[in-house]
Coordinates of C-alpha atoms and ligand atoms in Angstrom, one line a residue:
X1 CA 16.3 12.0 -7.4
X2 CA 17.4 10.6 -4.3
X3 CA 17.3 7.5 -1.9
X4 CA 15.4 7.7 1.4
X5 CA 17.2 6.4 5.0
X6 CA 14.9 6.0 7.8
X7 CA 17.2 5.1 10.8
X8 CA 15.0 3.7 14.0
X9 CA 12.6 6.5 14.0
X10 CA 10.5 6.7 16.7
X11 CA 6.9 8.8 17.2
X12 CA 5.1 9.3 20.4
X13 CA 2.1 11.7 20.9
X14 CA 1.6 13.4 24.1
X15 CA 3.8 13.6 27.3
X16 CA 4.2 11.7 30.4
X17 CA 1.3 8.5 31.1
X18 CA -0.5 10.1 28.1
X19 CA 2.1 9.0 26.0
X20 CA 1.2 7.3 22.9
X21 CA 3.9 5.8 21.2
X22 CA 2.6 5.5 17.3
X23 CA 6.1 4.5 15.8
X24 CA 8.2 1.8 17.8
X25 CA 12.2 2.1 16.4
X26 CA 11.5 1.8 12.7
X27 CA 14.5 1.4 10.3
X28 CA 14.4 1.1 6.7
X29 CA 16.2 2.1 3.1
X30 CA 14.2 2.8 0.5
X31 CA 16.8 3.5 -2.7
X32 CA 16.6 6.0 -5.7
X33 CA 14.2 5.4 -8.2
X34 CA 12.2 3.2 -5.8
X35 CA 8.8 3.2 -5.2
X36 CA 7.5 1.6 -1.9
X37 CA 4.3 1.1 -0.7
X38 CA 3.0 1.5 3.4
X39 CA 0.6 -0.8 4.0
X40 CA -1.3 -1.9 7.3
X41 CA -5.0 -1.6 9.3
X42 CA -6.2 1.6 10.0
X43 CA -4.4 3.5 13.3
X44 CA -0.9 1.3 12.4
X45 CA 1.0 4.7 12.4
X46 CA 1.2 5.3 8.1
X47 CA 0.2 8.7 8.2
X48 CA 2.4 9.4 10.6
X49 CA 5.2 7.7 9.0
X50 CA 4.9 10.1 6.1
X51 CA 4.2 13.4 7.6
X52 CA 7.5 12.3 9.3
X53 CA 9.0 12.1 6.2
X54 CA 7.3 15.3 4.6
X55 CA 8.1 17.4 7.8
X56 CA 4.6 17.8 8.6
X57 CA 4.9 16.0 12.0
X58 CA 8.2 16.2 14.1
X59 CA 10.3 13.0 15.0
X60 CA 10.6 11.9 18.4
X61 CA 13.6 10.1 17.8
X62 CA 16.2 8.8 14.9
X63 CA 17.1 9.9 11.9
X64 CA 15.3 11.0 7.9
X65 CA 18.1 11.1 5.3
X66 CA 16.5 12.4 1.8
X67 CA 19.3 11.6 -0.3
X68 CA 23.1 12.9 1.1
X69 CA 20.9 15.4 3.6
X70 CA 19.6 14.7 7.3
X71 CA 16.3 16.2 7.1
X72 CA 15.1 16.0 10.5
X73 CA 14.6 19.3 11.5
X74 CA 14.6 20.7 7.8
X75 CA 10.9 22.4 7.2
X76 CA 8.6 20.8 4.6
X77 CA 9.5 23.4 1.5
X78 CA 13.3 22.8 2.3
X79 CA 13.3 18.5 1.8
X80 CA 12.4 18.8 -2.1
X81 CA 9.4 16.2 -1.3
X82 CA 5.8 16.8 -3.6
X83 CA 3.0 15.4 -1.5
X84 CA -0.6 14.1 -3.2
X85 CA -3.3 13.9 -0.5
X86 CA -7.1 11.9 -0.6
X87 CA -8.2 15.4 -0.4
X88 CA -6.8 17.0 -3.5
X89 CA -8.3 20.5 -2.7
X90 CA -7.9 22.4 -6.1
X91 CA -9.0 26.3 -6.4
X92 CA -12.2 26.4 -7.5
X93 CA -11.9 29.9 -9.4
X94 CA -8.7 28.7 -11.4
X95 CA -7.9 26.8 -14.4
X96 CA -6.4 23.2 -14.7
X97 CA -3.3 25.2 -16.4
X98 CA -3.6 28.0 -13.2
X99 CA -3.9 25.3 -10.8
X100 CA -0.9 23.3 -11.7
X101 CA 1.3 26.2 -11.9
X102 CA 0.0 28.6 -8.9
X103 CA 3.4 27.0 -6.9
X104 CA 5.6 27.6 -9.3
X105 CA 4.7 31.3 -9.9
X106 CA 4.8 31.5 -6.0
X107 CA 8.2 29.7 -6.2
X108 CA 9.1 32.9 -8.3
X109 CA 9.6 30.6 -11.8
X110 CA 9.7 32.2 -15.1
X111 CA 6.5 32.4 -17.2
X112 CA 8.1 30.2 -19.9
X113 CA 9.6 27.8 -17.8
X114 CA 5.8 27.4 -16.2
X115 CA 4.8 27.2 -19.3
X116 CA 7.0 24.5 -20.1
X117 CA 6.6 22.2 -17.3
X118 CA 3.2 22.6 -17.0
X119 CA 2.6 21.2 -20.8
X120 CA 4.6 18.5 -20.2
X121 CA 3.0 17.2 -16.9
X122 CA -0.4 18.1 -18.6
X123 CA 0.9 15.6 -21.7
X124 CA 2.3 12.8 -19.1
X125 CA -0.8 12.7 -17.2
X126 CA -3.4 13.4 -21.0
X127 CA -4.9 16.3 -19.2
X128 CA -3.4 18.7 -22.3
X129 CA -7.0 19.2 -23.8
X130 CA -8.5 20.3 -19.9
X131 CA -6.2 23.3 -19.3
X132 CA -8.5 25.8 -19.7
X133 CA -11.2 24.1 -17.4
X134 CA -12.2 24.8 -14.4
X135 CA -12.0 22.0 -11.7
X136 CA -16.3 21.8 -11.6
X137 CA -16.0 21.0 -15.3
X138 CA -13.6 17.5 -14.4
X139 CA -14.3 14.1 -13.4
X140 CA -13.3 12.8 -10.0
X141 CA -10.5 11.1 -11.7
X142 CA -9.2 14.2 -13.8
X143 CA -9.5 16.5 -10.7
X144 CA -7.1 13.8 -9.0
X145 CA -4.5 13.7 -11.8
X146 CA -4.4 17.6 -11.8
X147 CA -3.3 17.3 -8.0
X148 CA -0.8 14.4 -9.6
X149 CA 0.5 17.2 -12.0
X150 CA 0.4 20.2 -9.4
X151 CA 3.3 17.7 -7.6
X152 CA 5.3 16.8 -11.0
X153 CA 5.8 20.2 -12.1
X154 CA 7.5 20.7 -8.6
X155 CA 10.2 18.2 -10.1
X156 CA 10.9 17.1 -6.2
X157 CA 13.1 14.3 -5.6
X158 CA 10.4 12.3 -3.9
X159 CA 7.2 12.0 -4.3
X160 CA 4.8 11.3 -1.2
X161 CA 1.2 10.0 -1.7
X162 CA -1.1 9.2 1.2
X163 CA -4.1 7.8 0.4
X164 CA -4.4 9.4 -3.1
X165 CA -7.8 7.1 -4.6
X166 CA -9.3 6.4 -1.7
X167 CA -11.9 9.2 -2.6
X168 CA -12.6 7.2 -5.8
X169 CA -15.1 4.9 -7.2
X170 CA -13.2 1.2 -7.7
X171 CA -13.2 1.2 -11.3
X172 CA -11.6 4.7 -11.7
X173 CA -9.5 3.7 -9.1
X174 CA -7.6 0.7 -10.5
X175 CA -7.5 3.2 -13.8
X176 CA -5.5 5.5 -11.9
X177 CA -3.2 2.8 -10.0
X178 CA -2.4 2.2 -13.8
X179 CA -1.5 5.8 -14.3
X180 CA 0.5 6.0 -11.5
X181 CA 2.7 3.1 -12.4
X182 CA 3.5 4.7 -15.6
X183 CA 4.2 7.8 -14.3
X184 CA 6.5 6.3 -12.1
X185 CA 8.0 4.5 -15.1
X186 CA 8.6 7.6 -17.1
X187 CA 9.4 10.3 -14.3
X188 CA 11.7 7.0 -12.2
X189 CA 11.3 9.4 -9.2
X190 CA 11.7 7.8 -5.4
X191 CA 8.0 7.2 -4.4
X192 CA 6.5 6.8 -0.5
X193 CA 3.2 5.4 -1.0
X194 CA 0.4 5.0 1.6
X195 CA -2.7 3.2 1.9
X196 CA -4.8 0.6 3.9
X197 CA -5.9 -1.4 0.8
X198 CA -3.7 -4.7 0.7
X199 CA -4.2 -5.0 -3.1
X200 CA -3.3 -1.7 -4.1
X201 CA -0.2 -2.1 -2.5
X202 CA 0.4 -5.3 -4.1
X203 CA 0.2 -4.3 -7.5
X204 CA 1.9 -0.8 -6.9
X205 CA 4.5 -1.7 -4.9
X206 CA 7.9 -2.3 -6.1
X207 CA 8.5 -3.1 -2.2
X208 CA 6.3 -2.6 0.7
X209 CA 6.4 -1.8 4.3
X210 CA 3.9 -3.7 6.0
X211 CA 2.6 -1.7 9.5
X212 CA 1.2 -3.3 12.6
X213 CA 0.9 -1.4 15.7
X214 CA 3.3 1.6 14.6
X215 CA 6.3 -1.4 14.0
X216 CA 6.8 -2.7 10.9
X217 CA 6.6 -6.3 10.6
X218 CA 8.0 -6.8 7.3
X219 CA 10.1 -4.9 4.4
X220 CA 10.0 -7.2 1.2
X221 CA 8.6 -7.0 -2.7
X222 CA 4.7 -8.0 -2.8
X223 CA 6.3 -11.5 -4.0
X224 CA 8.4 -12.0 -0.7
X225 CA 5.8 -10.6 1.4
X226 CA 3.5 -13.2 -0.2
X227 CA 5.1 -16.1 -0.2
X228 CA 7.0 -15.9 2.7
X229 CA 5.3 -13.6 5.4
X230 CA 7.3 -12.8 8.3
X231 CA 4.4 -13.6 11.0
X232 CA 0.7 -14.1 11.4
X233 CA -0.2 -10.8 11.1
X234 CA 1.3 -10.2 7.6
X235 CA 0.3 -14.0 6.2
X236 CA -3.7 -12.5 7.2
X237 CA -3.6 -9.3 6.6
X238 CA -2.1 -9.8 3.0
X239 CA -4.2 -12.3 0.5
X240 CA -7.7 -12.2 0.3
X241 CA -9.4 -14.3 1.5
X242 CA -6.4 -14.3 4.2
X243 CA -4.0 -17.7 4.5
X244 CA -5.5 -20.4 6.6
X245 CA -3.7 -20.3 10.4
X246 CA -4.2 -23.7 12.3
X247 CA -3.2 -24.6 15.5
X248 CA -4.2 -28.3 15.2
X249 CA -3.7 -29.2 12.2
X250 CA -2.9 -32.9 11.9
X251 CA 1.1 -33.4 12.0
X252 CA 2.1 -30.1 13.2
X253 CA 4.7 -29.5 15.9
X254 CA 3.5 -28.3 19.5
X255 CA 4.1 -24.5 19.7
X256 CA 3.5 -23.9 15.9
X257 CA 0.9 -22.5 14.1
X258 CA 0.7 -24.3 10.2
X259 CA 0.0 -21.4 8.1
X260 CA -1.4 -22.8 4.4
X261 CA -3.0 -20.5 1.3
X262 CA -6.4 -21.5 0.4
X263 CA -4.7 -22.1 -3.0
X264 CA -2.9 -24.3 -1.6
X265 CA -5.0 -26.9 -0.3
X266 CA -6.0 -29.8 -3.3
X267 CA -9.0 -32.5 -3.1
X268 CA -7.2 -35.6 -2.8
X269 CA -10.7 -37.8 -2.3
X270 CA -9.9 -41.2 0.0
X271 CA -6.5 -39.6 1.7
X272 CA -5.1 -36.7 3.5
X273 CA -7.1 -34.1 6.0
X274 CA -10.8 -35.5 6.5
X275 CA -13.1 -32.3 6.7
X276 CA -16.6 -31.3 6.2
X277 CA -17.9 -28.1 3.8
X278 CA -19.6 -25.2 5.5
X279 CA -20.2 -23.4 2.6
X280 CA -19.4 -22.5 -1.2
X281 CA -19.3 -19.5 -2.5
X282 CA -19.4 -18.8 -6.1
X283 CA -16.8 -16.3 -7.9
X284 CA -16.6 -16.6 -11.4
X285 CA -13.9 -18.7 -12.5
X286 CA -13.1 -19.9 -9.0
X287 CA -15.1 -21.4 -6.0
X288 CA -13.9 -20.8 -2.1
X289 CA -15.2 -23.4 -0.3
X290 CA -15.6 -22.6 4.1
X291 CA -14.7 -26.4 5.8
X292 CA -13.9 -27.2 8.9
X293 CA -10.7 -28.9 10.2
X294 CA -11.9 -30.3 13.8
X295 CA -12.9 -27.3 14.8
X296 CA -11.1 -25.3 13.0
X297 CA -12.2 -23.1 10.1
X298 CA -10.0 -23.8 6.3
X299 CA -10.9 -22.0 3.0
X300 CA -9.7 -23.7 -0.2
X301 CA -9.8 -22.1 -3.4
X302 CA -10.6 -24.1 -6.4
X303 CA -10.7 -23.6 -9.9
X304 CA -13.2 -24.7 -12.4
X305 CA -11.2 -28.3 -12.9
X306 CA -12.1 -29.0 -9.4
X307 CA -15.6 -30.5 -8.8
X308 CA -16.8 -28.3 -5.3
X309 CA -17.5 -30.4 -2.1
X310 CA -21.3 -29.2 -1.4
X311 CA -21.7 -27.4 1.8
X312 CA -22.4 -30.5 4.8
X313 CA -20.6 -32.8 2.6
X314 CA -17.4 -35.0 4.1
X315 CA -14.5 -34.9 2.4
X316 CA -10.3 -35.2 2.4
X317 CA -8.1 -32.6 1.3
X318 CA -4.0 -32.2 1.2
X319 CA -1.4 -28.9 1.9
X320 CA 0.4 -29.0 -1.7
X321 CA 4.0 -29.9 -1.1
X322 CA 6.3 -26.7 0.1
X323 CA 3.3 -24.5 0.3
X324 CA 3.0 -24.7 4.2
X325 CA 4.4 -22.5 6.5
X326 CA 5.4 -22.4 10.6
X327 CA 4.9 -19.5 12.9
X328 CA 5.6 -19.5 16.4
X329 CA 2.3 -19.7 18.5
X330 CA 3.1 -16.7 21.2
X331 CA 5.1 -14.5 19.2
X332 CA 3.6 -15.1 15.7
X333 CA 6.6 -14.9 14.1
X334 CA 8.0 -17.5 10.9
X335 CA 9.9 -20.7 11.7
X336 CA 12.6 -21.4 9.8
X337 CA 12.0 -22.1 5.9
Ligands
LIG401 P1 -2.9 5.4 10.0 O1 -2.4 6.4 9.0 O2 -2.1 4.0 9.8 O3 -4.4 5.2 10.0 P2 -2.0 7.3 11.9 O4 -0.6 7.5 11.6 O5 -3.0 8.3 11.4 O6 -2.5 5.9 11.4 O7 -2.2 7.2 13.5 C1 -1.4 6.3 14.3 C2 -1.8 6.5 15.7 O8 -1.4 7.7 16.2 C3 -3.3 6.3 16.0 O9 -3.4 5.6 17.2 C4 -3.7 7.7 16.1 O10 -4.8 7.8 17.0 C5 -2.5 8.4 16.8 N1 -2.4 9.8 16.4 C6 -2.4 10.3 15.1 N2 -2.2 11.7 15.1 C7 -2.2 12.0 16.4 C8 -2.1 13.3 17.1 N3 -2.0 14.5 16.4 N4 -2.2 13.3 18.5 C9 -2.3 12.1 19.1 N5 -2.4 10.9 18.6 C10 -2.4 10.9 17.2

């Protein structure tokens, strides 16, 4: 196993005014045993990030450390990395067994060794009763843990996935989020996870990387990233539906923007912010109900205990104490606490 050192790595595609810079000066440590998530919109430079890291795509400038090694201009089958794509691409004509051993026999490994590795992933990931099927004969899901198993038998030192369950339905695909966190609690090897979807990187992540614009806006566990996001991008882009941003909410410094959860905001009928409902929606155990603030749109989520304004109807809510938060109007960026 090892730790991972990214040390202001830089990406730019194409030359001269074509030049597309993808990764602005991006630093971070991600230590042994950890498993981090990359999260952010579509086009925020992820993939890139990772083929950096896998030596699929060259760095334009800094530095990749896989454990006590600077792996910049190592090739991919020198770094000791296993990569799991969306696009798992198994032989058709082989076996589960075949498939998860065909690099090892490249690799030159002895027949017994294969063997042994092979029925051990197979066990770790339950696929020990499908290793004489061929891929057509496997659910979505299966076929996706046999590309998890081509990558454990490897025994890397890091494991890089981008985008592993995007190809799956959502119910298979939580099931497998669930498989990967236990394979990463039995195998504890250093993971580089990517994906766009905020809430698989919330409950994956043992820290995440949130992207914007190929910089990173913040480095924290799903907790920190939560609770205290580092700017407006990350308090909307993480939460669903995203925090509430004001710029005139009543009370609020000039210059700021008052960022409040839609958790966060209580009924308090005959005192605090006057507003009128838009509309309710109905989720199960918890109503979101769209007001406006002046003119400004605020969600509140309430549970069942909390009797739902209906939508046109007046009435006063409050920011629960130590739940708001300040960001600086032209950079975005938190105030203080
Ligand atoms: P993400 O994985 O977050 O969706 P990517 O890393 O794929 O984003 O892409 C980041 C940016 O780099 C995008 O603007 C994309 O258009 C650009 N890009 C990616 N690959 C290339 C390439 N081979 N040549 C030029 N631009 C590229």
């Amino acid at each position: 196993m090892a730790a991972i050192s990214l040390s202001h790595i830089q990406k730019t595609y194409g030359k001269g005014p074509r030049a597309n810079l993808v990764i602005q000066d991006l630093s971070a440590d991600i230590a042994d045993g950890e498993f981090v998530v990359i999260v952010g919109p579509s086009g925020c430079g992820k993939s890139t990030l990772l083929r950096m890291v896998a030596g699929l795509e060259d760095i334009s400038a800094g530095t990749i450390s896989i454990g006590s090694r600077v792996v910049n201009t190592l090739e991919p089958a020198q770094r000791d990395i296993a990569l799991v794509f969306q696009n798992y691409a198994l032989y058709p004509h082989m076996s589960v067994f075949e498939n998860m051993a065909y690099g090892l026999k490249i690799a030159k490994v002895s027949p017994a060794d294969i063997r042994v590795r092979v029925d051990k992933a197979a066990a770790i990931l339950e696929l020990s009763h499908l290793l004489e099927r061929k891929p057509r004969e496997l659910s979505g899901g299966q076929r996706q843990r046999v590309a998890m198993g081509r990558a454990i038998v490897r025994q890397p030192q890091v494991f890089l996935f981008d985008e592993p369950l995007s190809n799956l339905d959502a119910k298979l695909r939580a099931q497998t989020r669930l498989e990967i966190q236990k394979l990463h609690r039995e195998l504890g090897i250093t993971s580089l996870f990517v994906t766009h979807d905020q809430v698989e990187a919330m409950t994956l992540a043992q820290r995440m990387i949130v992207m914007n614009g190929g910089h990173m806006e913040q480095f924290g566990t799903p907790e920190e990233v939560y609770s205290r996001p580092a700017s407006t991008f990350v308090a909307s882009f993480i939460g669903s539906p995203p925090m509430n941003l004001l710029r005139q909410a009543p009370g609020t410094p000039a210059g700021r923007i008052l960022g409040i959860r839609p958790e966060h905001v209580v009924l308090t009928p005959g005192s605090g912010w006057a507003m009128t409902a838009d509309t309710v929606e109905l989720l199960g155990a918890e109503r979101l109900v769209h007001a406006k603030l002046g003119n400004e749109p605020l969600t509140l989520r309430l549970d069942e205990s909390q009797k739902a304004p209906a939508p046109g109807e007046r009435f006063e809510a409050t920011p629960r104490d130590g739940k708001t938060h300040l960001f600086d109007t032209d950079s975005g960026l938190r105030v203080a606490a």
